[in-house]
Amino acid sequence: THDYNVRLTWQATPRNKIAFYYQWNKFCQCTYGIGKSYIAYNMPEASSRSERFTRLPQFFWTSPVSSRLLFEASVSSGRLLTIRKFQPETVAPRISETTTGYAFRAPTSMFQDVPTTYDPRASVSYVTGTHAFKFGFDGRIGNDLVTNFMWGDQQFNTLNFRPTSVTYFATPYTWDTKGRQIGVYAEDKWSLDRWTLNLGLRYDRYKQFVPAQHLIATQFVPRERDLPGSQLFNWQDLSPRIGAAP
């Protein structure tokens, strides 16, 4: 495992402060799935080399305009790249032997997964003698791109090392999924005589969808294919909040 991070702060003006944070991480499960697994007992060449890379930059801005007015904003972008590779010893399609449960020659499948998220947020706070107002929003833009591939696009099952079945695959293929989330809110802490009222209202919207996909021609499916996009869900919610304390 390798991990590096840096944190910087800059007081641009007496009323504007900017901060930056960056983290990078590399993690390798270099013999992932070797030995006993939930589907077979994998020989060394039937394991995989699983590498993960994490990248997280973040920016923050704070501006106290006056003793009563404060602006804040930030944005971050997270990315986790997972690459599952074949071992150097992998030379032929996978074989699973039924009598022993051993699997050799190649792992089940390899993939590259690239999920990314972008998280902006901003708020403004205003404080008077009896009120503490805050207005703001936060959001998330998420994308996940996954590519699958198989050694030779074939897998064999054997009984006493004699072939009994073969499965063919149409790799490589890629699928893309996306998500969008936004929340907008307003709140107030109101001091009224001997009571303190907490009032708030928040609107949220969250949706996930699959854009149109294009599949290239492969060894066993020698034609290109286009699949239409679809929306998985689109949720909206309005949440009021009322509270009081003496």
C-alpha positions as a Markdown table, in Angstrom:
| # | Residue | x | y | z |
|---|---|---|---|---|
| 1 | Thr | 0.0 | 0.0 | 0.0 |
| 2 | His | 1.2 | 3.5 | -0.9 |
| 3 | Asp | -0.5 | 6.6 | 0.5 |
| 4 | Tyr | 0.3 | 10.3 | 0.0 |
| 5 | Asn | -1.5 | 13.4 | 0.9 |
| 6 | Val | -1.0 | 17.2 | 1.0 |
| 7 | Arg | -2.9 | 20.0 | 2.7 |
| 8 | Leu | -2.5 | 23.7 | 1.8 |
| 9 | Thr | -4.1 | 26.8 | 3.3 |
| 10 | Trp | -4.0 | 30.3 | 1.8 |
| 11 | Gln | -5.3 | 33.5 | 3.4 |
| 12 | Ala | -5.9 | 35.3 | 0.1 |
| 13 | Thr | -7.3 | 38.4 | 1.8 |
| 14 | Pro | -8.3 | 39.2 | 5.3 |
| 15 | Arg | -11.8 | 38.0 | 4.5 |
| 16 | Asn | -11.1 | 35.2 | 2.0 |
| 17 | Lys | -9.5 | 31.9 | 3.1 |
| 18 | Ile | -8.8 | 29.1 | 0.6 |
| 19 | Ala | -7.8 | 25.5 | 1.5 |
| 20 | Phe | -6.8 | 22.6 | -0.6 |
| 21 | Tyr | -6.4 | 18.9 | 0.2 |
| 22 | Tyr | -5.2 | 16.0 | -2.0 |
| 23 | Gln | -4.9 | 12.3 | -1.3 |
| 24 | Trp | -3.6 | 9.6 | -3.5 |
| 25 | Asn | -3.5 | 5.9 | -2.6 |
| 26 | Lys | -2.4 | 2.7 | -4.3 |
| 27 | Phe | -3.4 | -0.7 | -3.0 |
| 28 | Cys | -2.5 | -4.1 | -4.7 |
| 29 | Gln | -4.0 | -7.5 | -3.9 |
| 30 | Cys | -1.5 | -9.1 | -6.2 |
| 31 | Thr | -2.8 | -12.6 | -5.9 |
| 32 | Tyr | -6.5 | -11.9 | -5.5 |
| 33 | Gly | -8.7 | -15.0 | -5.3 |
| 34 | Ile | -5.9 | -17.5 | -5.0 |
| 35 | Gly | -6.8 | -20.8 | -3.3 |
| 36 | Lys | -10.2 | -21.5 | -1.9 |
| 37 | Ser | -13.0 | -19.2 | -3.1 |
| 38 | Tyr | -16.8 | -19.3 | -3.2 |
| 39 | Ile | -16.8 | -20.9 | -6.6 |
| 40 | Ala | -13.6 | -23.0 | -6.8 |
| 41 | Tyr | -10.1 | -23.7 | -5.5 |
| 42 | Asn | -8.0 | -21.4 | -7.8 |
| 43 | Met | -4.5 | -22.3 | -8.8 |
| 44 | Pro | -2.0 | -19.4 | -8.9 |
| 45 | Glu | -2.5 | -18.7 | -12.6 |
| 46 | Ala | -6.3 | -18.7 | -12.0 |
| 47 | Ser | -6.0 | -15.9 | -9.5 |
| 48 | Ser | -5.9 | -12.2 | -10.5 |
| 49 | Arg | -3.9 | -9.1 | -9.9 |
| 50 | Ser | -6.2 | -6.5 | -8.4 |
| 51 | Glu | -4.9 | -3.0 | -8.2 |
| 52 | Arg | -6.8 | -0.1 | -6.7 |
| 53 | Phe | -6.0 | 3.6 | -7.1 |
| 54 | Thr | -7.8 | 6.3 | -5.1 |
| 55 | Arg | -7.7 | 10.1 | -5.9 |
| 56 | Leu | -9.4 | 12.7 | -3.8 |
| 57 | Pro | -8.8 | 16.5 | -4.4 |
| 58 | Gln | -10.9 | 18.9 | -2.3 |
| 59 | Phe | -11.2 | 22.7 | -2.4 |
| 60 | Phe | -12.6 | 24.9 | 0.4 |
| 61 | Trp | -13.5 | 28.6 | 0.5 |
| 62 | Thr | -14.5 | 30.6 | 3.5 |
| 63 | Ser | -15.4 | 34.3 | 3.5 |
| 64 | Pro | -16.6 | 36.1 | 6.7 |
| 65 | Val | -17.9 | 39.3 | 5.1 |
| 66 | Ser | -18.8 | 40.8 | 8.4 |
| 67 | Ser | -19.5 | 39.7 | 12.0 |
| 68 | Arg | -23.0 | 38.7 | 10.8 |
| 69 | Leu | -22.5 | 37.4 | 7.3 |
| 70 | Leu | -20.5 | 34.2 | 6.3 |
| 71 | Phe | -20.1 | 32.6 | 2.9 |
| 72 | Glu | -18.8 | 29.0 | 2.6 |
| 73 | Ala | -18.3 | 26.8 | -0.5 |
| 74 | Ser | -16.4 | 23.6 | -1.3 |
| 75 | Val | -16.0 | 21.0 | -4.0 |
| 76 | Ser | -14.5 | 17.5 | -4.0 |
| 77 | Ser | -13.9 | 14.9 | -6.7 |
| 78 | Gly | -13.5 | 11.3 | -5.6 |
| 79 | Arg | -12.2 | 8.6 | -8.0 |
| 80 | Leu | -11.6 | 4.9 | -7.2 |
| 81 | Leu | -10.0 | 3.0 | -10.1 |
| 82 | Thr | -10.0 | -0.8 | -9.8 |
| 83 | Ile | -8.1 | -2.8 | -12.4 |
| 84 | Arg | -8.2 | -6.5 | -12.1 |
| 85 | Lys | -5.6 | -8.1 | -14.4 |
| 86 | Phe | -4.6 | -11.5 | -15.5 |
| 87 | Gln | -1.5 | -13.0 | -13.9 |
| 88 | Pro | 1.7 | -13.4 | -16.1 |
| 89 | Glu | 1.2 | -17.2 | -15.9 |
| 90 | Thr | -2.3 | -17.0 | -17.4 |
| 91 | Val | -2.0 | -18.5 | -20.9 |
| 92 | Ala | -5.4 | -20.1 | -21.8 |
| 93 | Pro | -9.1 | -20.1 | -21.1 |
| 94 | Arg | -10.3 | -21.2 | -17.6 |
| 95 | Ile | -11.0 | -24.9 | -16.8 |
| 96 | Ser | -13.0 | -26.0 | -13.8 |
| 97 | Glu | -12.6 | -29.7 | -12.8 |
| 98 | Thr | -15.9 | -31.0 | -11.2 |
| 99 | Thr | -14.4 | -33.9 | -9.2 |
| 100 | Thr | -11.9 | -31.8 | -7.3 |
| 101 | Gly | -13.3 | -28.3 | -7.5 |
| 102 | Tyr | -9.9 | -27.0 | -8.8 |
| 103 | Ala | -9.8 | -24.3 | -11.4 |
| 104 | Phe | -6.7 | -23.5 | -13.4 |
| 105 | Arg | -5.3 | -21.7 | -16.5 |
| 106 | Ala | -7.3 | -18.4 | -16.0 |
| 107 | Pro | -9.5 | -16.5 | -13.5 |
| 108 | Thr | -13.3 | -16.1 | -14.1 |
| 109 | Ser | -13.2 | -12.6 | -15.5 |
| 110 | Met | -11.2 | -9.4 | -15.4 |
| 111 | Phe | -12.6 | -5.8 | -15.4 |
| 112 | Gln | -11.7 | -2.2 | -15.0 |
| 113 | Asp | -14.1 | -0.1 | -12.8 |
| 114 | Val | -13.9 | 3.7 | -12.8 |
| 115 | Pro | -16.4 | 5.2 | -10.4 |
| 116 | Thr | -16.1 | 9.0 | -10.0 |
| 117 | Thr | -18.1 | 11.5 | -7.9 |
| 118 | Tyr | -18.2 | 15.3 | -7.8 |
| 119 | Asp | -19.6 | 16.9 | -4.6 |
| 120 | Pro | -20.2 | 20.7 | -4.7 |
| 121 | Arg | -21.7 | 22.5 | -1.7 |
| 122 | Ala | -22.3 | 26.1 | -0.7 |
| 123 | Ser | -24.0 | 28.0 | 2.0 |
| 124 | Val | -24.5 | 31.5 | 3.4 |
| 125 | Ser | -25.2 | 32.3 | 7.1 |
| 126 | Tyr | -26.6 | 35.5 | 8.5 |
| 127 | Val | -26.8 | 36.1 | 12.2 |
| 128 | Thr | -28.8 | 38.9 | 13.9 |
| 129 | Gly | -29.7 | 39.5 | 17.5 |
| 130 | Thr | -32.5 | 36.9 | 17.5 |
| 131 | His | -32.1 | 35.0 | 14.3 |
| 132 | Ala | -29.4 | 32.7 | 12.8 |
| 133 | Phe | -30.4 | 32.1 | 9.2 |
| 134 | Lys | -28.6 | 29.6 | 6.9 |
| 135 | Phe | -29.3 | 28.9 | 3.2 |
| 136 | Gly | -27.4 | 26.5 | 1.0 |
| 137 | Phe | -27.3 | 23.5 | -1.3 |
| 138 | Asp | -25.3 | 20.3 | -1.6 |
| 139 | Gly | -25.1 | 18.0 | -4.6 |
| 140 | Arg | -23.4 | 14.9 | -6.1 |
| 141 | Ile | -22.7 | 13.9 | -9.6 |
| 142 | Gly | -21.8 | 10.2 | -9.9 |
| 143 | Asn | -20.6 | 8.2 | -12.8 |
| 144 | Asp | -19.5 | 4.5 | -13.0 |
| 145 | Leu | -17.8 | 3.0 | -16.1 |
| 146 | Val | -17.1 | -0.7 | -16.0 |
| 147 | Thr | -15.3 | -2.8 | -18.7 |
| 148 | Asn | -15.4 | -6.6 | -18.6 |
| 149 | Phe | -13.1 | -9.0 | -20.5 |
| 150 | Met | -12.5 | -12.7 | -20.4 |
| 151 | Trp | -9.4 | -14.7 | -21.5 |
| 152 | Gly | -10.3 | -16.2 | -24.8 |
| 153 | Asp | -14.0 | -15.5 | -24.3 |
| 154 | Gln | -14.4 | -19.1 | -23.2 |
| 155 | Gln | -14.6 | -21.2 | -20.0 |
| 156 | Phe | -14.6 | -25.0 | -19.8 |
| 157 | Asn | -16.0 | -27.5 | -17.3 |
| 158 | Thr | -14.5 | -31.0 | -17.1 |
| 159 | Leu | -15.2 | -34.3 | -15.4 |
| 160 | Asn | -12.2 | -36.4 | -14.8 |
| 161 | Phe | -10.4 | -33.9 | -17.0 |
| 162 | Arg | -12.7 | -34.6 | -19.9 |
| 163 | Pro | -14.7 | -31.7 | -21.3 |
| 164 | Thr | -18.4 | -31.7 | -20.4 |
| 165 | Ser | -19.4 | -28.1 | -21.3 |
| 166 | Val | -18.1 | -24.8 | -22.6 |
| 167 | Thr | -19.4 | -21.3 | -22.0 |
| 168 | Tyr | -18.8 | -18.5 | -24.6 |
| 169 | Phe | -18.7 | -14.8 | -23.7 |
| 170 | Ala | -19.1 | -11.6 | -25.7 |
| 171 | Thr | -16.3 | -9.6 | -24.2 |
| 172 | Pro | -15.1 | -7.0 | -24.0 |
| 173 | Tyr | -18.2 | -5.0 | -23.1 |
| 174 | Thr | -18.6 | -1.8 | -21.2 |
| 175 | Trp | -21.6 | -0.4 | -19.3 |
| 176 | Asp | -22.1 | 3.1 | -17.9 |
| 177 | Thr | -24.4 | 4.2 | -15.0 |
| 178 | Lys | -24.9 | 7.7 | -13.7 |
| 179 | Gly | -26.5 | 9.3 | -10.6 |
| 180 | Arg | -27.5 | 12.9 | -9.8 |
| 181 | Gln | -28.4 | 14.3 | -6.4 |
| 182 | Ile | -29.2 | 17.8 | -5.2 |
| 183 | Gly | -30.4 | 19.2 | -1.9 |
| 184 | Val | -31.5 | 22.8 | -1.2 |
| 185 | Tyr | -32.3 | 24.0 | 2.3 |
| 186 | Ala | -33.1 | 27.0 | 4.5 |
| 187 | Glu | -33.1 | 27.0 | 8.3 |
| 188 | Asp | -33.4 | 29.5 | 11.1 |
| 189 | Lys | -32.7 | 29.4 | 14.8 |
| 190 | Trp | -35.0 | 32.0 | 16.3 |
| 191 | Ser | -34.7 | 33.2 | 19.9 |
| 192 | Leu | -38.1 | 34.4 | 21.0 |
| 193 | Asp | -38.4 | 35.5 | 24.7 |
| 194 | Arg | -37.5 | 32.4 | 26.7 |
| 195 | Trp | -38.0 | 30.0 | 23.8 |
| 196 | Thr | -35.7 | 28.9 | 20.9 |
| 197 | Leu | -37.4 | 27.8 | 17.7 |
| 198 | Asn | -35.6 | 25.7 | 15.1 |
| 199 | Leu | -37.2 | 26.0 | 11.7 |
| 200 | Gly | -36.1 | 24.5 | 8.5 |
| 201 | Leu | -37.2 | 23.3 | 5.0 |
| 202 | Arg | -35.2 | 21.0 | 2.7 |
| 203 | Tyr | -35.8 | 19.9 | -0.9 |
| 204 | Asp | -34.0 | 16.8 | -2.2 |
| 205 | Arg | -33.9 | 15.2 | -5.6 |
| 206 | Tyr | -32.1 | 12.0 | -6.4 |
| 207 | Lys | -32.1 | 10.1 | -9.7 |
| 208 | Gln | -30.1 | 7.2 | -11.3 |
| 209 | Phe | -30.1 | 6.4 | -15.0 |
| 210 | Val | -28.3 | 4.3 | -17.6 |
| 211 | Pro | -27.5 | 6.3 | -20.8 |
| 212 | Ala | -27.6 | 4.6 | -24.2 |
| 213 | Gln | -24.9 | 2.0 | -24.6 |
| 214 | His | -22.9 | 0.9 | -27.6 |
| 215 | Leu | -21.4 | -2.6 | -27.7 |
| 216 | Ile | -18.7 | -3.4 | -30.1 |
| 217 | Ala | -18.4 | -6.5 | -32.2 |
| 218 | Thr | -16.7 | -9.4 | -30.4 |
| 219 | Gln | -15.2 | -12.8 | -31.3 |
| 220 | Phe | -18.5 | -14.7 | -30.8 |
| 221 | Val | -21.0 | -11.9 | -31.4 |
| 222 | Pro | -19.5 | -10.3 | -34.6 |
| 223 | Arg | -21.9 | -7.4 | -34.8 |
| 224 | Glu | -22.2 | -4.1 | -33.1 |
| 225 | Arg | -25.2 | -3.5 | -30.9 |
| 226 | Asp | -26.9 | -0.4 | -29.5 |
| 227 | Leu | -29.0 | -0.4 | -26.4 |
| 228 | Pro | -31.4 | 2.4 | -25.4 |
| 229 | Gly | -31.0 | 4.3 | -22.1 |
| 230 | Ser | -33.4 | 4.0 | -19.2 |
| 231 | Gln | -34.1 | 5.8 | -16.0 |
| 232 | Leu | -33.9 | 3.6 | -12.9 |
| 233 | Phe | -35.6 | 6.0 | -10.5 |
| 234 | Asn | -36.3 | 9.7 | -9.9 |
| 235 | Trp | -37.1 | 10.6 | -6.3 |
| 236 | Gln | -38.1 | 13.9 | -4.9 |
| 237 | Asp | -38.7 | 14.9 | -1.2 |
| 238 | Leu | -39.7 | 18.0 | 0.7 |
| 239 | Ser | -38.8 | 17.9 | 4.4 |
| 240 | Pro | -40.0 | 20.6 | 6.9 |
| 241 | Arg | -38.5 | 20.8 | 10.4 |
| 242 | Ile | -40.1 | 22.5 | 13.4 |
| 243 | Gly | -38.6 | 22.3 | 16.9 |
| 244 | Ala | -38.8 | 24.3 | 20.1 |
| 245 | Ala | -36.9 | 24.4 | 23.4 |
| 246 | Pro | -37.3 | 26.6 | 26.4 |
